């Protein structure tokens, strides 16, 4: 289960991990909290609502390219996630975790990952809370039966966009070689036609660094020292 903030996060950030999981027959579920109406690049959209509709379709097309089993877009306002009611928003994720029962949950790092977007930071915090609360029967007892996912990973990075303030990334514990699915990740990104100028702007950076994705194991069943692995599902 992957939790993101905006249509296109699923591919530019997590596309490699999702495509690799899907190729292994892992059932995947991407939850996106907003429809991306506050984007800088607006394609031909005449209004925020129209852009939201366009980006909803682009998100669905990108998920198809990546082989996502289930995708869902919630109704939070782009650019305003920090003002959403925390407990209610986390509860919506708790409910989805309890129903889908993922082994592995993946989201952004607390630094906002790569472009340091505040929405990404909030998604990281909501998902972290939801991951732990999903397993606690006393939290949200009205929302399905408690279920504890086994691992939580957050995205981190070894490179940054030169035109943005540099975040403080968490150290990685998984280096994913995504070269076998790199072209599909790019193809998924191309489904976001409204964001084509963004793709152009970040292209050189992704060409240089795009062969790998980096993740931090944030929570696991057994206590122990961090080890660097090459697979989000190792030992599951
Ligand atoms: Zn985003």
PDB file of C-alpha atoms and ligand atoms in Angstrom:
ATOM      1  CA  UNK A   1       0.000   0.000   0.000  1.00  0.00           C
ATOM      2  CA  UNK A   2       1.401   3.348  -1.070  1.00  0.00           C
ATOM      3  CA  UNK A   3       0.051   6.639   0.282  1.00  0.00           C
ATOM      4  CA  UNK A   4       0.761   9.812  -1.717  1.00  0.00           C
ATOM      5  CA  UNK A   5      -0.425  13.426  -1.832  1.00  0.00           C
ATOM      6  CA  UNK A   6      -0.774  14.274  -5.524  1.00  0.00           C
ATOM      7  CA  UNK A   7      -1.381  12.599  -8.860  1.00  0.00           C
ATOM      8  CA  UNK A   8       2.155  11.998 -10.278  1.00  0.00           C
ATOM      9  CA  UNK A   9       3.689  11.218  -6.831  1.00  0.00           C
ATOM     10  CA  UNK A  10       2.878   7.554  -7.475  1.00  0.00           C
ATOM     11  CA  UNK A  11       5.213   7.494 -10.475  1.00  0.00           C
ATOM     12  CA  UNK A  12       7.946  10.127 -10.009  1.00  0.00           C
ATOM     13  CA  UNK A  13       8.530   9.023  -6.398  1.00  0.00           C
ATOM     14  CA  UNK A  14       7.381   5.398  -6.009  1.00  0.00           C
ATOM     15  CA  UNK A  15       6.991   4.190  -9.603  1.00  0.00           C
ATOM     16  CA  UNK A  16       9.922   1.781  -9.472  1.00  0.00           C
ATOM     17  CA  UNK A  17       8.835   0.115  -6.224  1.00  0.00           C
ATOM     18  CA  UNK A  18       5.255  -0.220  -7.452  1.00  0.00           C
ATOM     19  CA  UNK A  19       6.157  -1.660 -10.863  1.00  0.00           C
ATOM     20  CA  UNK A  20       8.623  -4.140  -9.307  1.00  0.00           C
ATOM     21  CA  UNK A  21       5.983  -5.285  -6.788  1.00  0.00           C
ATOM     22  CA  UNK A  22       3.369  -5.624  -9.478  1.00  0.00           C
ATOM     23  CA  UNK A  23       5.739  -7.715 -11.643  1.00  0.00           C
ATOM     24  CA  UNK A  24       6.116 -10.115  -8.710  1.00  0.00           C
ATOM     25  CA  UNK A  25       2.371 -10.540  -8.448  1.00  0.00           C
ATOM     26  CA  UNK A  26       2.065  -8.427  -5.286  1.00  0.00           C
ATOM     27  CA  UNK A  27      -1.386  -6.868  -4.918  1.00  0.00           C
ATOM     28  CA  UNK A  28      -0.948  -3.096  -4.717  1.00  0.00           C
ATOM     29  CA  UNK A  29      -3.137  -0.205  -3.582  1.00  0.00           C
ATOM     30  CA  UNK A  30      -2.278   3.448  -4.120  1.00  0.00           C
ATOM     31  CA  UNK A  31      -4.170   6.044  -2.085  1.00  0.00           C
ATOM     32  CA  UNK A  32      -3.769   9.660  -3.210  1.00  0.00           C
ATOM     33  CA  UNK A  33      -5.129  12.353  -0.894  1.00  0.00           C
ATOM     34  CA  UNK A  34      -5.709  15.235  -3.326  1.00  0.00           C
ATOM     35  CA  UNK A  35      -6.540  15.701  -7.007  1.00  0.00           C
ATOM     36  CA  UNK A  36      -3.679  18.154  -7.548  1.00  0.00           C
ATOM     37  CA  UNK A  37      -5.663  21.314  -8.281  1.00  0.00           C
ATOM     38  CA  UNK A  38      -2.945  23.618  -6.900  1.00  0.00           C
ATOM     39  CA  UNK A  39      -0.284  22.491  -9.406  1.00  0.00           C
ATOM     40  CA  UNK A  40       2.008  25.090 -10.965  1.00  0.00           C
ATOM     41  CA  UNK A  41       1.519  23.509 -14.390  1.00  0.00           C
ATOM     42  CA  UNK A  42      -2.119  23.503 -15.437  1.00  0.00           C
ATOM     43  CA  UNK A  43      -2.186  22.092 -18.984  1.00  0.00           C
ATOM     44  CA  UNK A  44      -5.247  23.384 -20.847  1.00  0.00           C
ATOM     45  CA  UNK A  45      -7.441  23.455 -17.740  1.00  0.00           C
ATOM     46  CA  UNK A  46      -9.623  26.554 -17.430  1.00  0.00           C
ATOM     47  CA  UNK A  47     -10.302  26.069 -13.722  1.00  0.00           C
ATOM     48  CA  UNK A  48      -9.024  24.233 -10.675  1.00  0.00           C
ATOM     49  CA  UNK A  49     -11.918  21.831 -10.901  1.00  0.00           C
ATOM     50  CA  UNK A  50     -11.147  21.008 -14.501  1.00  0.00           C
ATOM     51  CA  UNK A  51      -7.480  20.469 -13.673  1.00  0.00           C
ATOM     52  CA  UNK A  52      -8.574  18.153 -10.865  1.00  0.00           C
ATOM     53  CA  UNK A  53     -10.677  16.124 -13.290  1.00  0.00           C
ATOM     54  CA  UNK A  54      -7.829  15.908 -15.812  1.00  0.00           C
ATOM     55  CA  UNK A  55      -5.317  14.875 -13.133  1.00  0.00           C
ATOM     56  CA  UNK A  56      -7.691  12.240 -11.761  1.00  0.00           C
ATOM     57  CA  UNK A  57      -7.659  10.595 -15.207  1.00  0.00           C
ATOM     58  CA  UNK A  58      -3.908  10.979 -15.555  1.00  0.00           C
ATOM     59  CA  UNK A  59      -3.488   9.309 -12.149  1.00  0.00           C
ATOM     60  CA  UNK A  60      -5.655   6.373 -13.241  1.00  0.00           C
ATOM     61  CA  UNK A  61      -3.688   6.007 -16.502  1.00  0.00           C
ATOM     62  CA  UNK A  62      -0.355   6.120 -14.661  1.00  0.00           C
ATOM     63  CA  UNK A  63      -1.557   3.473 -12.193  1.00  0.00           C
ATOM     64  CA  UNK A  64      -2.526   1.246 -15.133  1.00  0.00           C
ATOM     65  CA  UNK A  65       0.967   1.567 -16.636  1.00  0.00           C
ATOM     66  CA  UNK A  66       2.554   0.674 -13.273  1.00  0.00           C
ATOM     67  CA  UNK A  67       0.256  -2.336 -12.855  1.00  0.00           C
ATOM     68  CA  UNK A  68      -1.441  -1.014  -9.706  1.00  0.00           C
ATOM     69  CA  UNK A  69      -4.232  -3.332  -8.540  1.00  0.00           C
ATOM     70  CA  UNK A  70      -6.384  -0.712  -6.764  1.00  0.00           C
ATOM     71  CA  UNK A  71      -6.123   3.039  -6.837  1.00  0.00           C
ATOM     72  CA  UNK A  72      -8.161   5.634  -5.027  1.00  0.00           C
ATOM     73  CA  UNK A  73      -8.153   9.414  -4.927  1.00  0.00           C
ATOM     74  CA  UNK A  74      -9.543  11.162  -1.834  1.00  0.00           C
ATOM     75  CA  UNK A  75     -10.999  14.662  -1.680  1.00  0.00           C
ATOM     76  CA  UNK A  76      -8.476  16.721   0.289  1.00  0.00           C
ATOM     77  CA  UNK A  77      -7.416  20.119  -1.018  1.00  0.00           C
ATOM     78  CA  UNK A  78      -4.073  20.258  -2.768  1.00  0.00           C
ATOM     79  CA  UNK A  79      -1.611  22.511  -0.950  1.00  0.00           C
ATOM     80  CA  UNK A  80      -3.698  22.540   2.231  1.00  0.00           C
ATOM     81  CA  UNK A  81      -3.131  19.125   3.795  1.00  0.00           C
ATOM     82  CA  UNK A  82      -1.480  20.659   6.862  1.00  0.00           C
ATOM     83  CA  UNK A  83      -4.841  22.210   7.703  1.00  0.00           C
ATOM     84  CA  UNK A  84      -6.804  18.961   7.402  1.00  0.00           C
ATOM     85  CA  UNK A  85      -8.116  17.504  10.635  1.00  0.00           C
ATOM     86  CA  UNK A  86      -5.330  15.086  11.589  1.00  0.00           C
ATOM     87  CA  UNK A  87      -7.302  12.485  13.518  1.00  0.00           C
ATOM     88  CA  UNK A  88     -10.026  12.183  10.908  1.00  0.00           C
ATOM     89  CA  UNK A  89      -7.565  12.019   7.985  1.00  0.00           C
ATOM     90  CA  UNK A  90      -5.446   9.375   9.752  1.00  0.00           C
ATOM     91  CA  UNK A  91      -8.646   7.462  10.497  1.00  0.00           C
ATOM     92  CA  UNK A  92      -9.472   7.310   6.805  1.00  0.00           C
ATOM     93  CA  UNK A  93      -6.076   5.681   6.228  1.00  0.00           C
ATOM     94  CA  UNK A  94      -6.520   3.371   9.227  1.00  0.00           C
ATOM     95  CA  UNK A  95      -9.791   2.147   7.750  1.00  0.00           C
ATOM     96  CA  UNK A  96      -8.155   1.448   4.393  1.00  0.00           C
ATOM     97  CA  UNK A  97      -5.241  -0.408   6.011  1.00  0.00           C
ATOM     98  CA  UNK A  98      -7.622  -2.543   8.035  1.00  0.00           C
ATOM     99  CA  UNK A  99      -9.656  -3.458   4.964  1.00  0.00           C
ATOM    100  CA  UNK A 100      -6.811  -3.973   2.473  1.00  0.00           C
ATOM    101  CA  UNK A 101      -4.464  -5.603   5.042  1.00  0.00           C
ATOM    102  CA  UNK A 102      -1.135  -4.669   3.438  1.00  0.00           C
ATOM    103  CA  UNK A 103       2.101  -6.351   4.557  1.00  0.00           C
ATOM    104  CA  UNK A 104       4.086  -3.298   3.543  1.00  0.00           C
ATOM    105  CA  UNK A 105       3.123   0.377   3.693  1.00  0.00           C
ATOM    106  CA  UNK A 106       5.166   2.988   1.812  1.00  0.00           C
ATOM    107  CA  UNK A 107       4.983   6.781   1.890  1.00  0.00           C
ATOM    108  CA  UNK A 108       7.062   9.965   1.746  1.00  0.00           C
ATOM    109  CA  UNK A 109       9.762  10.802   4.285  1.00  0.00           C
ATOM    110  CA  UNK A 110       9.171  13.407   6.957  1.00  0.00           C
ATOM    111  CA  UNK A 111      11.387  15.794   4.986  1.00  0.00           C
ATOM    112  CA  UNK A 112       8.827  15.845   2.179  1.00  0.00           C
ATOM    113  CA  UNK A 113      11.195  13.898  -0.085  1.00  0.00           C
ATOM    114  CA  UNK A 114      12.969  15.452  -3.055  1.00  0.00           C
ATOM    115  CA  UNK A 115      10.821  18.531  -3.558  1.00  0.00           C
ATOM    116  CA  UNK A 116      10.108  19.105   0.187  1.00  0.00           C
ATOM    117  CA  UNK A 117       6.406  19.738  -0.499  1.00  0.00           C
ATOM    118  CA  UNK A 118       4.500  20.388   2.761  1.00  0.00           C
ATOM    119  CA  UNK A 119       1.710  18.066   1.566  1.00  0.00           C
ATOM    120  CA  UNK A 120       4.294  15.259   1.290  1.00  0.00           C
ATOM    121  CA  UNK A 121       5.397  15.877   4.887  1.00  0.00           C
ATOM    122  CA  UNK A 122       1.833  15.702   6.151  1.00  0.00           C
ATOM    123  CA  UNK A 123       1.134  12.524   4.179  1.00  0.00           C
ATOM    124  CA  UNK A 124       4.236  11.038   5.821  1.00  0.00           C
ATOM    125  CA  UNK A 125       2.963  11.899   9.285  1.00  0.00           C
ATOM    126  CA  UNK A 126      -0.618  10.792   8.648  1.00  0.00           C
ATOM    127  CA  UNK A 127       0.526   7.480   7.198  1.00  0.00           C
ATOM    128  CA  UNK A 128       2.964   6.869  10.056  1.00  0.00           C
ATOM    129  CA  UNK A 129       0.212   7.433  12.628  1.00  0.00           C
ATOM    130  CA  UNK A 130      -2.266   5.327  10.647  1.00  0.00           C
ATOM    131  CA  UNK A 131       0.260   2.481  10.293  1.00  0.00           C
ATOM    132  CA  UNK A 132       0.620   2.206  14.083  1.00  0.00           C
ATOM    133  CA  UNK A 133      -3.012   2.916  14.911  1.00  0.00           C
ATOM    134  CA  UNK A 134      -4.377   0.376  12.411  1.00  0.00           C
ATOM    135  CA  UNK A 135      -3.120  -2.403  14.694  1.00  0.00           C
ATOM    136  CA  UNK A 136      -4.532  -0.982  17.893  1.00  0.00           C
ATOM    137  CA  UNK A 137      -8.030  -2.184  18.642  1.00  0.00           C
ATOM    138  CA  UNK A 138      -8.718   0.751  20.939  1.00  0.00           C
ATOM    139  CA  UNK A 139      -8.070   3.277  18.181  1.00  0.00           C
ATOM    140  CA  UNK A 140     -11.030   3.834  15.860  1.00  0.00           C
ATOM    141  CA  UNK A 141     -12.944   0.754  17.105  1.00  0.00           C
ATOM    142  CA  UNK A 142     -15.821   1.747  14.804  1.00  0.00           C
ATOM    143  CA  UNK A 143     -13.597   1.408  11.698  1.00  0.00           C
ATOM    144  CA  UNK A 144     -13.218  -2.290  10.917  1.00  0.00           C
ATOM    145  CA  UNK A 145     -11.206  -4.817  12.909  1.00  0.00           C
ATOM    146  CA  UNK A 146      -7.665  -3.931  13.971  1.00  0.00           C
ATOM    147  CA  UNK A 147      -4.948  -5.078  11.574  1.00  0.00           C
ATOM    148  CA  UNK A 148      -1.224  -4.359  11.925  1.00  0.00           C
ATOM    149  CA  UNK A 149       0.739  -4.039   8.665  1.00  0.00           C
ATOM    150  CA  UNK A 150       4.211  -5.546   9.062  1.00  0.00           C
ATOM    151  CA  UNK A 151       6.533  -2.859   7.740  1.00  0.00           C
ATOM    152  CA  UNK A 152       6.550   0.870   7.115  1.00  0.00           C
ATOM    153  CA  UNK A 153       8.991   2.403   4.645  1.00  0.00           C
ATOM    154  CA  UNK A 154       9.474   6.036   3.773  1.00  0.00           C
ATOM    155  CA  UNK A 155      11.038   7.416   0.642  1.00  0.00           C
ATOM    156  CA  UNK A 156      14.434   9.046   0.889  1.00  0.00           C
ATOM    157  CA  UNK A 157      16.946  10.213  -1.676  1.00  0.00           C
ATOM    158  CA  UNK A 158      20.606  10.598  -2.548  1.00  0.00           C
ATOM    159  CA  UNK A 159      19.976  13.628  -4.779  1.00  0.00           C
ATOM    160  CA  UNK A 160      17.952  16.809  -4.741  1.00  0.00           C
ATOM    161  CA  UNK A 161      16.538  19.283  -7.168  1.00  0.00           C
ATOM    162  CA  UNK A 162      19.089  22.078  -7.515  1.00  0.00           C
ATOM    163  CA  UNK A 163      16.477  24.850  -7.563  1.00  0.00           C
ATOM    164  CA  UNK A 164      14.935  23.935  -4.200  1.00  0.00           C
ATOM    165  CA  UNK A 165      16.114  24.279  -0.622  1.00  0.00           C
ATOM    166  CA  UNK A 166      17.881  21.080   0.337  1.00  0.00           C
ATOM    167  CA  UNK A 167      15.993  18.845   2.803  1.00  0.00           C
ATOM    168  CA  UNK A 168      17.566  16.674   5.522  1.00  0.00           C
ATOM    169  CA  UNK A 169      16.860  13.145   4.276  1.00  0.00           C
ATOM    170  CA  UNK A 170      16.726  10.056   6.470  1.00  0.00           C
ATOM    171  CA  UNK A 171      19.465   7.442   5.913  1.00  0.00           C
ATOM    172  CA  UNK A 172      18.335   4.689   3.574  1.00  0.00           C
ATOM    173  CA  UNK A 173      18.025   1.038   4.497  1.00  0.00           C
ATOM    174  CA  UNK A 174      16.876  -0.206   1.091  1.00  0.00           C
ATOM    175  CA  UNK A 175      18.406   0.564  -2.277  1.00  0.00           C
ATOM    176  CA  UNK A 176      16.030  -0.608  -4.983  1.00  0.00           C
ATOM    177  CA  UNK A 177      17.542  -1.282  -8.377  1.00  0.00           C
ATOM    178  CA  UNK A 178      14.686  -0.111 -10.587  1.00  0.00           C
ATOM    179  CA  UNK A 179      16.500  -0.353 -13.921  1.00  0.00           C
ATOM    180  CA  UNK A 180      14.302  -3.292 -15.064  1.00  0.00           C
ATOM    181  CA  UNK A 181      11.202  -1.075 -14.757  1.00  0.00           C
ATOM    182  CA  UNK A 182      12.761   2.307 -15.386  1.00  0.00           C
ATOM    183  CA  UNK A 183      11.124   2.734 -18.775  1.00  0.00           C
ATOM    184  CA  UNK A 184       7.699   1.935 -17.283  1.00  0.00           C
ATOM    185  CA  UNK A 185       8.233   4.498 -14.564  1.00  0.00           C
ATOM    186  CA  UNK A 186       8.960   7.073 -17.273  1.00  0.00           C
ATOM    187  CA  UNK A 187       5.942   5.901 -19.283  1.00  0.00           C
ATOM    188  CA  UNK A 188       3.720   6.331 -16.195  1.00  0.00           C
ATOM    189  CA  UNK A 189       5.092   9.855 -15.751  1.00  0.00           C
ATOM    190  CA  UNK A 190       4.210  10.614 -19.379  1.00  0.00           C
ATOM    191  CA  UNK A 191       0.543   9.855 -18.603  1.00  0.00           C
ATOM    192  CA  UNK A 192       0.558  13.103 -16.621  1.00  0.00           C
ATOM    193  CA  UNK A 193       0.412  15.235 -19.745  1.00  0.00           C
ATOM    194  CA  UNK A 194      -0.679  18.316 -17.759  1.00  0.00           C
ATOM    195  CA  UNK A 195       2.650  18.111 -15.907  1.00  0.00           C
ATOM    196  CA  UNK A 196       4.836  17.803 -19.018  1.00  0.00           C
ATOM    197  CA  UNK A 197       6.850  20.993 -18.246  1.00  0.00           C
ATOM    198  CA  UNK A 198       7.701  19.556 -14.809  1.00  0.00           C
ATOM    199  CA  UNK A 199       8.938  16.382 -16.451  1.00  0.00           C
ATOM    200  CA  UNK A 200      11.110  18.443 -18.771  1.00  0.00           C
ATOM    201  CA  UNK A 201      12.541  20.440 -15.861  1.00  0.00           C
ATOM    202  CA  UNK A 202      13.468  17.374 -13.807  1.00  0.00           C
ATOM    203  CA  UNK A 203      14.532  15.150 -16.697  1.00  0.00           C
ATOM    204  CA  UNK A 204      18.313  15.589 -16.453  1.00  0.00           C
ATOM    205  CA  UNK A 205      18.272  14.906 -12.722  1.00  0.00           C
ATOM    206  CA  UNK A 206      16.209  11.735 -13.121  1.00  0.00           C
ATOM    207  CA  UNK A 207      18.346  10.569 -16.025  1.00  0.00           C
ATOM    208  CA  UNK A 208      21.425  10.835 -13.861  1.00  0.00           C
ATOM    209  CA  UNK A 209      19.966   9.329 -10.671  1.00  0.00           C
ATOM    210  CA  UNK A 210      16.855   7.462 -11.803  1.00  0.00           C
ATOM    211  CA  UNK A 211      18.242   3.905 -11.793  1.00  0.00           C
ATOM    212  CA  UNK A 212      17.537   3.475  -8.093  1.00  0.00           C
ATOM    213  CA  UNK A 213      14.959   4.372  -5.482  1.00  0.00           C
ATOM    214  CA  UNK A 214      15.941   4.744  -1.828  1.00  0.00           C
ATOM    215  CA  UNK A 215      13.781   3.835   1.160  1.00  0.00           C
ATOM    216  CA  UNK A 216      14.081   3.903   4.941  1.00  0.00           C
ATOM    217  CA  UNK A 217      12.632   1.110   7.056  1.00  0.00           C
ATOM    218  CA  UNK A 218      10.781   3.107   9.699  1.00  0.00           C
ATOM    219  CA  UNK A 219       8.919   0.361  11.549  1.00  0.00           C
ATOM    220  CA  UNK A 220       9.210  -3.425  11.588  1.00  0.00           C
ATOM    221  CA  UNK A 221       8.002  -6.398  13.645  1.00  0.00           C
ATOM    222  CA  UNK A 222      11.354  -7.260  15.234  1.00  0.00           C
ATOM    223  CA  UNK A 223      13.699  -4.808  16.968  1.00  0.00           C
ATOM    224  CA  UNK A 224      17.243  -4.725  15.627  1.00  0.00           C
ATOM    225  CA  UNK A 225      19.931  -2.612  13.984  1.00  0.00           C
ATOM    226  CA  UNK A 226      19.368  -1.126  10.559  1.00  0.00           C
ATOM    227  CA  UNK A 227      20.776  -3.156   7.694  1.00  0.00           C
ATOM    228  CA  UNK A 228      20.902  -2.124   4.094  1.00  0.00           C
ATOM    229  CA  UNK A 229      18.901  -4.380   1.789  1.00  0.00           C
ATOM    230  CA  UNK A 230      17.749  -4.422  -1.806  1.00  0.00           C
ATOM    231  CA  UNK A 231      14.129  -5.501  -1.475  1.00  0.00           C
ATOM    232  CA  UNK A 232      11.122  -4.004   0.346  1.00  0.00           C
ATOM    233  CA  UNK A 233       9.707  -7.510   0.863  1.00  0.00           C
ATOM    234  CA  UNK A 234      12.877  -9.293   2.006  1.00  0.00           C
ATOM    235  CA  UNK A 235      11.987 -12.095   4.413  1.00  0.00           C
ATOM    236  CA  UNK A 236       8.216 -11.634   4.145  1.00  0.00           C
TER     237      UNK A 236
HETATM  238 ZN1  LIG B   1       3.457  15.598  -4.778  1.00  0.00          ZN
END
